Coordinates of C-alpha atoms in Angstrom, one line a residue:
Chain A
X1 CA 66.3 122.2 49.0
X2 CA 64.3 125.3 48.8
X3 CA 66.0 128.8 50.2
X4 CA 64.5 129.6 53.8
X5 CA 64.7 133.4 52.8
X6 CA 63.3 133.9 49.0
X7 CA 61.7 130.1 48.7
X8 CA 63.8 129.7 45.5
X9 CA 64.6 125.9 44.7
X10 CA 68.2 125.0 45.1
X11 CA 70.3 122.1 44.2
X12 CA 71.2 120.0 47.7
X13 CA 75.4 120.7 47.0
X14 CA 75.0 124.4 46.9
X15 CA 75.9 126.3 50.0
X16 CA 74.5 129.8 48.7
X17 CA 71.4 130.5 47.1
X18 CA 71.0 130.8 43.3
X19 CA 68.7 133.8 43.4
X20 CA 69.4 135.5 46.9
X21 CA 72.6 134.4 48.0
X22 CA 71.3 133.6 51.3
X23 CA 73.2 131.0 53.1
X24 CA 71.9 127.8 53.1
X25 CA 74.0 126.0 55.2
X26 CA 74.1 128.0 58.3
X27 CA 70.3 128.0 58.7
X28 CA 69.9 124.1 57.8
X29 CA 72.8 123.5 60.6
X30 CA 71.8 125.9 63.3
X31 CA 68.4 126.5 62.7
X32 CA 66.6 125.2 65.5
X33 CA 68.7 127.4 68.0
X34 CA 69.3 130.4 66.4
X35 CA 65.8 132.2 66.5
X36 CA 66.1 131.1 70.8
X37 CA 69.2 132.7 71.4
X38 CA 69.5 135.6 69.1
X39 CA 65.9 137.2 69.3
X40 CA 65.1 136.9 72.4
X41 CA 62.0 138.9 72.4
X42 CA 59.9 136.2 70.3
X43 CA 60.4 133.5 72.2
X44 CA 59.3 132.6 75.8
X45 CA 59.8 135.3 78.1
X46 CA 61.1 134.7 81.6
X47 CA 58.3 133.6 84.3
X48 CA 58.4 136.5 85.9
X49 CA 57.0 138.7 83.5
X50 CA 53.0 139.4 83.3
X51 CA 51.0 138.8 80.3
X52 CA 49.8 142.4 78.8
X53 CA 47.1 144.5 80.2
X54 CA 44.3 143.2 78.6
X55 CA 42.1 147.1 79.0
X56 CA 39.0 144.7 79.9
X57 CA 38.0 147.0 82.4
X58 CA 37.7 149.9 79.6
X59 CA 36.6 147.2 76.9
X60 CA 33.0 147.1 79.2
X61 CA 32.2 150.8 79.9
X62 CA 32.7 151.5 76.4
X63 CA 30.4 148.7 75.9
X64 CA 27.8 150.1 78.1
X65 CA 28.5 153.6 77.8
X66 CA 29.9 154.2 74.9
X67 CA 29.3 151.6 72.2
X68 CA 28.3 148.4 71.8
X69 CA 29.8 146.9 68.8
X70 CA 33.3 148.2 68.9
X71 CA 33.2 147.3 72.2
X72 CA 31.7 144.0 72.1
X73 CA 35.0 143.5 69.5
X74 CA 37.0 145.0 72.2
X75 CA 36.2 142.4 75.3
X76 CA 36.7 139.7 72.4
X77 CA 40.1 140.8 72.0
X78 CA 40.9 141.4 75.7
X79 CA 39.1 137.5 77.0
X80 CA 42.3 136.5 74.5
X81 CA 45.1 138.0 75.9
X82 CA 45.2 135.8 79.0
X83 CA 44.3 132.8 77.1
X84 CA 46.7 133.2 74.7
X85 CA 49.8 134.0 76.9
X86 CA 48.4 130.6 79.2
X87 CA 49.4 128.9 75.8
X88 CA 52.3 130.3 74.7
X89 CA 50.8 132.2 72.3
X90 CA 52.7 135.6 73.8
X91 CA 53.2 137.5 70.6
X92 CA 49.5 136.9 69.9
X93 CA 48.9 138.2 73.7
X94 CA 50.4 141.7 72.9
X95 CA 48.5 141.7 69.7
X96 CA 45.2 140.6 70.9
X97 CA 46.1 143.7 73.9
X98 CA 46.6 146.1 71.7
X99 CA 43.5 145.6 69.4
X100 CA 41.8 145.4 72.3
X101 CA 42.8 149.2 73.1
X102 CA 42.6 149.8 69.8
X103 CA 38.8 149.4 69.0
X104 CA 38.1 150.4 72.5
X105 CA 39.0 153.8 71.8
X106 CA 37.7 154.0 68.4
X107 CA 34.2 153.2 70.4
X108 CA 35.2 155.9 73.0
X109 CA 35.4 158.5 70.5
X110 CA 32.5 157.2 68.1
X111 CA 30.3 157.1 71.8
X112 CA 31.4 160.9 72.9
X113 CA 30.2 162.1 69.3
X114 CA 26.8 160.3 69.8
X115 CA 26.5 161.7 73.2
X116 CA 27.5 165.6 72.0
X117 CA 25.5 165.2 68.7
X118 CA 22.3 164.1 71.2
X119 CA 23.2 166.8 73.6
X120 CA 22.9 169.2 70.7
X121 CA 19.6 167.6 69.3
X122 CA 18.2 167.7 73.1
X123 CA 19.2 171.9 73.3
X124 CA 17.7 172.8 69.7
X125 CA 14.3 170.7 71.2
X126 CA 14.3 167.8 69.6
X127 CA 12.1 165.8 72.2
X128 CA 11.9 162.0 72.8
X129 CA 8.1 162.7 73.2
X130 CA 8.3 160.8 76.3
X131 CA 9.6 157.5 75.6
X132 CA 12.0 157.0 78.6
X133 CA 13.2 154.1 79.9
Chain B
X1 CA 44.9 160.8 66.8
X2 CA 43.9 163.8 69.9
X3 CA 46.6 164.3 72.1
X4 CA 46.6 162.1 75.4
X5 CA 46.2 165.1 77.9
X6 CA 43.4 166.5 75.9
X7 CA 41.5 163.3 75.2
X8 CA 41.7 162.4 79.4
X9 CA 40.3 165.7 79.6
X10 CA 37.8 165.3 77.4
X11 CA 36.5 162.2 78.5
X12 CA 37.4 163.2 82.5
X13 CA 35.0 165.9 81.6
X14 CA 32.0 163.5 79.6
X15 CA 32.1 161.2 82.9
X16 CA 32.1 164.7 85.7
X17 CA 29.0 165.5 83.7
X18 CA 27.7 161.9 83.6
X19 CA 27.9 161.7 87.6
X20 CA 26.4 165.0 88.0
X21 CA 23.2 164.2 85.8
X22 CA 23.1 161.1 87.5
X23 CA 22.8 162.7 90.8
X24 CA 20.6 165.2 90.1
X25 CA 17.9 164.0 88.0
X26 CA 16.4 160.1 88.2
X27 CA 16.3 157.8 84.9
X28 CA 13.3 156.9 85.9
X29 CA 11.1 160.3 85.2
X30 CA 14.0 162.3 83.5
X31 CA 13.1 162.4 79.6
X32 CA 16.3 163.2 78.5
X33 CA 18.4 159.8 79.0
X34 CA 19.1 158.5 75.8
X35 CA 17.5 155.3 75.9
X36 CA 18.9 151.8 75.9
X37 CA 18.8 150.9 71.6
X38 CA 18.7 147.1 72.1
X39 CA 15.4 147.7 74.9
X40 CA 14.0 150.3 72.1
X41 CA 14.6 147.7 69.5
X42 CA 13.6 144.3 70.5
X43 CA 11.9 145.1 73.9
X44 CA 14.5 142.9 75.6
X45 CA 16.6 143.9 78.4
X46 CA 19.9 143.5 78.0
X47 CA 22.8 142.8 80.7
X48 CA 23.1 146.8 81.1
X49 CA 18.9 147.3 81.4
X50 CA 18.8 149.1 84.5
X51 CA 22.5 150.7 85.1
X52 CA 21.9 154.0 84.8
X53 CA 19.2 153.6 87.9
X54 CA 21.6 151.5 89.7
X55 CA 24.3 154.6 89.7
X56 CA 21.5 157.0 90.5
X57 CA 20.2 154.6 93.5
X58 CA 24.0 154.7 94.7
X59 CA 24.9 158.0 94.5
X60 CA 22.8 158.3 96.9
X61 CA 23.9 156.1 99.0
X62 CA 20.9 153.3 98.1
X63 CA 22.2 150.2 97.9
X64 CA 18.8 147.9 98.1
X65 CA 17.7 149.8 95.7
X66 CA 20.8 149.7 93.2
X67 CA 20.8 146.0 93.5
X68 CA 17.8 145.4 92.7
X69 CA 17.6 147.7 89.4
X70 CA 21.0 145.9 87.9
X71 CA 21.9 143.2 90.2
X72 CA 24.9 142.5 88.3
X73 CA 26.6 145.5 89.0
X74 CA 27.9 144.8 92.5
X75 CA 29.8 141.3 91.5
X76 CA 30.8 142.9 88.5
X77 CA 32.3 145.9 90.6
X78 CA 33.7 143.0 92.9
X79 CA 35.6 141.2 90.1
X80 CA 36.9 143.9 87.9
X81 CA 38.2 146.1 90.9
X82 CA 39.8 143.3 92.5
X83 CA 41.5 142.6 89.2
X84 CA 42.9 145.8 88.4
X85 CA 44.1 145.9 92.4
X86 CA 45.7 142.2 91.3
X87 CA 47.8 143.8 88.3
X88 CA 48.6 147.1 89.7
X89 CA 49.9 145.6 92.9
X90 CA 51.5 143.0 90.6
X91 CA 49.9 140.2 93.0
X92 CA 50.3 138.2 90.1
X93 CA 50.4 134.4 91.1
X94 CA 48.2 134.7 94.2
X95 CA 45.0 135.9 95.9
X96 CA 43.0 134.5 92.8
X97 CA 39.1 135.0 93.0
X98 CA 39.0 132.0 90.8
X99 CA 40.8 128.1 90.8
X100 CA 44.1 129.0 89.7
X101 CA 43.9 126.6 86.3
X102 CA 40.7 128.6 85.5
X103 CA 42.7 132.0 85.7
X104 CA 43.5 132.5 82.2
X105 CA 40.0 131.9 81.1
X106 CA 38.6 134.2 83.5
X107 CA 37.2 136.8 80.7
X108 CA 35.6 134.2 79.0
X109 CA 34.2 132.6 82.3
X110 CA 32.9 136.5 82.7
X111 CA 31.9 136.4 78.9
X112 CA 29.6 133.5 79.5
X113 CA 28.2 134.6 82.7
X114 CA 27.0 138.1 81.7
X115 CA 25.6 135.8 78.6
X116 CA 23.1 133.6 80.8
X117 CA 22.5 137.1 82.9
X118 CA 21.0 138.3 79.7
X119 CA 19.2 134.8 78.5
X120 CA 18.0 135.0 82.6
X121 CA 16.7 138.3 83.3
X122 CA 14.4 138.9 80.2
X123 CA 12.3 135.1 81.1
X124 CA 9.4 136.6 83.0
X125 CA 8.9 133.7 85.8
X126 CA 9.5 134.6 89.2
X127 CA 13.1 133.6 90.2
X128 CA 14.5 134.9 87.0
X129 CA 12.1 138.0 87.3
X130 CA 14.5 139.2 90.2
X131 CA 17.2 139.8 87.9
X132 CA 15.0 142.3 85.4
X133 CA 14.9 146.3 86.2
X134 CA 12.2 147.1 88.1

C-alpha cells in the first residue's frame, strides 16, 4: 500500500511508514470518518448557515463604473458562489467569494486612478475635441 | 493595501462627486464625461450605453426619461436591491423573486439576461430599437 501522507510505497504487513512514519493503519481503518468528525469546518455545514456574500452587487458597478475586465472576472467569480454551495462545493463557495472581492477591488482602485489621471488631463486642457457620447 | 477607513472615504468621496456632476451638468451636451470605450471602439452599445443619462434623468426626478435612456436599469435596481434586502434581513429560504430550484443559478440567469440585452439593443429594427439610448 502506498503512505496516505508522503505517497511512499509500503509493504501491506507494515503498520508505520518506511520513509515518514505515518501510521498506516489508523487511516486505512478509520479513514472514511475521521475527516467528518474531526474537521468539522470542511465538511457540510449545518442547514442553517448562508452560502458567502457573493459582493455581486459591487462586482457590477465596478463593471460599469470602474472597470470592465477585472470586473467582468469579478461577476464570474460571484455567479459561482451560489452555484457552488447548491452543490456542495462550500469550500469552493468561500473561495470563488473571496476572488470575487478580490479582483473587484483591484478594479476599484485601477478605475479611481483612471478617473484622477482623466481629471488631471481634463484641468491641464487636454480636450476631447467634442466627441461626447 | 489602503486602510479600510481611508479607502471608504476615498471612494465615499469619488461617488459624492459622481452624483454632484450628475446633477449638475447633462451627459448629453457636457464634453467632459469620459466616454463609454467599448461605444468609442466598435460603435456598439453595450448593456451600460446610456447609464450615465439614466442617473442624470433621475436625479431629477425623471423617470420616463431614465427608462427610456437604459431601460435596464430599473429591473436591475429591482433585483439587486431586493437581494441585498434578502441577505441582510437573512430572509434566506423565502420571498424568492425567482422559482426556488432556479435560486442558485440566479447570477448566471442575470449573466445571460444582460447578455441578450446587449445582443438586443444594438439590432436597429423597431422593437429592439426601444432598448438602445436615445
Amino acid at each position: 500500500m502506498y503512505c496516505p501522507k508522503c505517497g511512499a510505497q509500503n509493504s501491506d504487513s507494515v503498520s508505520f511508514c518506511t520513509q515518514c512514519g505515518a501510521s498506516l493503519q489508523s487511516t486505512f481503518q478509520t479513514g472514511f470518518q475521521r475527516p467528518q468528525f474531526q474537521s468539522p469546518s470542511y465538511s457540510s455545514p449545518p442547514k442553517t448557515e448562508l452560502p458567502p456574500d457573493n459582493k455581486l452587487v459591487k462586482a457590477i458597478l465596478v463593471t460599469i463604473f470602474c472597470c470592465l475586465p477585472f470586473g467582468i472576472i469579478s461577476i464570474i467569480n460571484a455567479a459561482q458562489v451560489n452555484s457552488k454551495w447548491a452543490a456542495g462545493d462550500y469550500e469552493g463557495a468561500r473561495r470563488s467569494a473571496f476572488e470575487a472581492d478580490k479582483w473587484a477591488n483591484i478594479g476599484l482602485w485601477v478605475g479611481i486612478a483612471v478617473y484622477l489621471i482623466y481629471a488631471i488631463l481634463l484641468l491641464i486642457g487636454v480636450g476631447l475635441e467634442g466627441k461626447n457620447i | 493595501m489602503i486602510p479600510k477607513p481611508a479607502s471608504s472615504l476615498l471612494v465615499g468621496m469619488m461617488v459624492g462627486v459622481g452624483i454632484i456632476l450628475l446633477y449638475g451638468f447633462d451627459p448629453l451636451t457636457s464634453k467632459f464625461y469620459p466616454p463609454c470605450i467599448f461605444y468609442r471602439l466598435t460603435h456598439w452599445y453595450c448593456p451600460g450605453c446610456g447609464t450615465g443619462r439614466a442617473l442624470h434623468a433621475l436625479l431629477h426626478l425623471q423617470w420616463k426619461q431614465a427608462f427610456s435612456y437604459n431601460p435596464i436599469l430599473f429591473p436591475m435596481l429591482i433585483f439587486l436591491g431586493w437581494d441585498k434586502i434578502r441577505s441582510y434581513y437573512q430572509l434566506s429560504g423565502k420571498w424568492y423573486l425567482l422559482p426556488q430550484k432556479w435560486q442558485p443559478y440566479r447570477e448566471w440567469i442575470l449573466v445571460g439576461v444582460v447578455m441578450l440585452y446587449w445582443i438586443a439593443r444594438n439590432i436597429p429594427l423597431y422593437p429592439f430599437s426601444c432598448l438602445s439610448p436615445k
